[in-house]
């Protein structure tokens, strides 16, 4: 089977319905050395980049299948019992018939995981197949659509924290990234860096050593797509960002690879809080590590808002998830007085991946750090990044940036906050304890008023009905005429009773002619 622009495999609608549907396997029209699975008009999976000069990299597809697609095999009879399939879910599969077992065996398929799908994490989002949560934004970037990102839809990708061009570069090692430009020869890495800084369009660069002691400079003029971490044949990539997003300050340490190191975490004496100096950055691999008494562990993600980070350990260290929950502190040797503590979530990947997966026997452990005390200081200059504070000593402890009058240290917000703010933000149990009884009392009052008003309306209606019934007969009218209401007790006149119009209507049967007595000077008499 020779793959060219005329040949395409189209998926079925479902396993039973052969009508053509969403996925198409074909030669990539953007590069003759690439093959692609399209989901309608969007790339779903793509083979190796055009710059490699090959249809597939050796790790992505066995040579037998490469020959099958390119039709370079001299013995075509080898493929009599093989077939290439694009199924209704978008998976590209290569099958071979087993003559001994009399059935078809799946030899190869793509995509093998989420990170194999084209640009799964969106632009400027990096994917790691070794993590439970595969996607994260590069330092200096944030999710473009936060709600969708938190819900597991990463296709929107990430956007920069600010709109500036960027005056520095984030260093990333062993990164896979889509490249469609034209490299050019550069003197060295500095030459390539300066070229990228000439205009805002340049988003990243990489220097690739060539034979003959020459260097090729690759620059990316558009958004970075299909980023993946920990690729042995990946680029040493330099992504353009604002210096303030990655530099080391009193608050935050310098970024380490794709991980931020937010305050109070510390990788050295010049940043972070000394109580949290359990991290170091391997500059050769750009890998952030957590140094626990029980050993050193790679950090795969840091969540500043949740104040937690995730490390990866071997399952035999944790024994199992149940044992990990009860004895994890013992395995990691985190004491009760430590600034770190294990959370209740542990993710074991045993049995969830294919036989060649690097995640078999691996456990991810979430660790939370406790809110820090006020930052340490030597002079007032050290407190310039902490508004409303002054460098003072409290008791026998070290000097700290203590909050000024009417301010109080908030270890979660990492700021001195006004006392009124704290009063407004009382603990939830206290708020509920006060508001619930008030709400219940108000509800009872509303119900009581409603019941009283209903009772009064019924009583008035009953009295009106009785009055109407009293005067709707001749006898009732006669009793009225003989009653004391018409006795003239003094010269002021007769005390004449008043009736509502509804009562008169009922007594005269709506002014019926049968009840009409006659007509006087003031009108009809009933």
Phi, psi and omega in degrees: 000117180260121180278119173219185185292348182268346186256135178209142173253128182246134184287159173284166175289320178208183181294333180257338186259112183279004179297138181299145187223229197278325193256140179225130176258124185202175173286137181289123182291342180274346181201123186292342180264016180234147172244151187215146168254118181260134170260096191060251182255006185248132176299130179257323176210143180222144179286190185299159184295157183295334183291344180284340180077007181233157176290316180224146170283153186300329182284339185275331184206135176298152183299330180300320181283326176299316178295325179297319182283326184265353176059043179257357181289131181284344180242082184297342179295346177296340186255014181297328184250034180233162176203148175250132187230139167248113186271177188290346177268359179095003180280130175268124188229141175245120184246150176225137182279128178269107184293332179286313182272352179058042175210169181269137179245135178280117184267321186206152177202157174212148356283145182276337180203181182298322182290342177283341177287140186297124175052044184301325182266007179076176181295135180063014172255133183255141184249138176229116180287352181269359184248150175298311174265106192288333190250146169204154179280148175294153174304136185093000180230163180218156179303135180290322177234093190299316182298316178294320180299314180294335179275359177098006176259103186261005188296335180290341177071203186233158178230161183292152177292330176225171186264005180287164180293329185100134183239013179210179183227136174274123183271124180231136181256146170053055182252133170270135181206143180292132181225129180228013181272191179242114180290157177222162184283135179231154180293311182200188182295323181295323178297318179292323179297313181296325178297321181290330182281354184291330181218159183289341183294331182288121183260335183193164175213164176209146179246124181244122180288137179245171176293150180082021176060035175250162181235138173257132179258122177252128177237146179250120183263355178231185180300145179281127183243154171058041179286134177221143181268165171054050176256120184301327180255025182277174181275153161273104193255141177240110185262133184284125180216172172283139182301326181295340181280341187232346185286159178279131177230180175298325181282302187244146174278166179296144180299153178236102183064233180269007183251132168284155175236081187282156174298137013264005181300144187224135174249004180185175185288346185261005180209156179073190180256131181304332179292345184243023183277060180249022183231152170212153182251122176280106185292339179285324182250354186055038181253127177275134183236147176253124182262102177258159178303332181272358180147176179256140185225140177290134175268126183257342175198152178229127179246103184294318183294319181276352181055052178210158175223165184238132175243163179242130177230162177284145184297330181291340175286325182269351184067295174197173185296324180294316179292326180298322182295324185268331186235015182301319179299327180288319180295316179274347180060046174267119182280166179296331181275358181291155177284356183238149177212148179287143172269181186270007183252124177225134186242109177266136182255007183299125176084000183263357184228174180289171187297331181266011181289140179282355184265356179296129180078018181248141179236134174263134183238126177269131181236132180256140173258145182283150177303135184280163171283182178301147181298145176284157183204162173248331179209175182297336179298326181290347183259009183294333179273003181236087185303151176063034178222159180223143181285111180217169180252135178245114180064224181264002182281180180287166176293140180223160175280084184280143183291146178288176179302144181069011175235154182220141183288129177249105184292338179277319179275348180058046180208161169275120185245145181298148182302322181301324179297321179293322179295327179285336182253058179289157180303148182301317179301321180293317179299315180295321182296331180270318187284326183297311178300321179298316180296320180294319179296318178298318180297318179297320179296318179297317180295319181296315179298318180298316181294322180293317179295321178297319180295319180293321179297317179296320181295315179296320179296321179294318179295319179296320180296320180295321179294319179296318180294330183291323186251016179267012176231162179297322180295321180294322178293320179298318178298322179296319182293327182272354183284172183287354181296336183255013178277128180272096185278335180209186185280002183280346179117180183271139178279093183267128179289152177252145179233148175288156184298326179297323179294320180293320177300317181293321183290327183260006183054054181059043179057046181294144179298333180292334180264003182281125181270329180166200183220129181246193181291335181260004178125189181297150178239131180243000000 
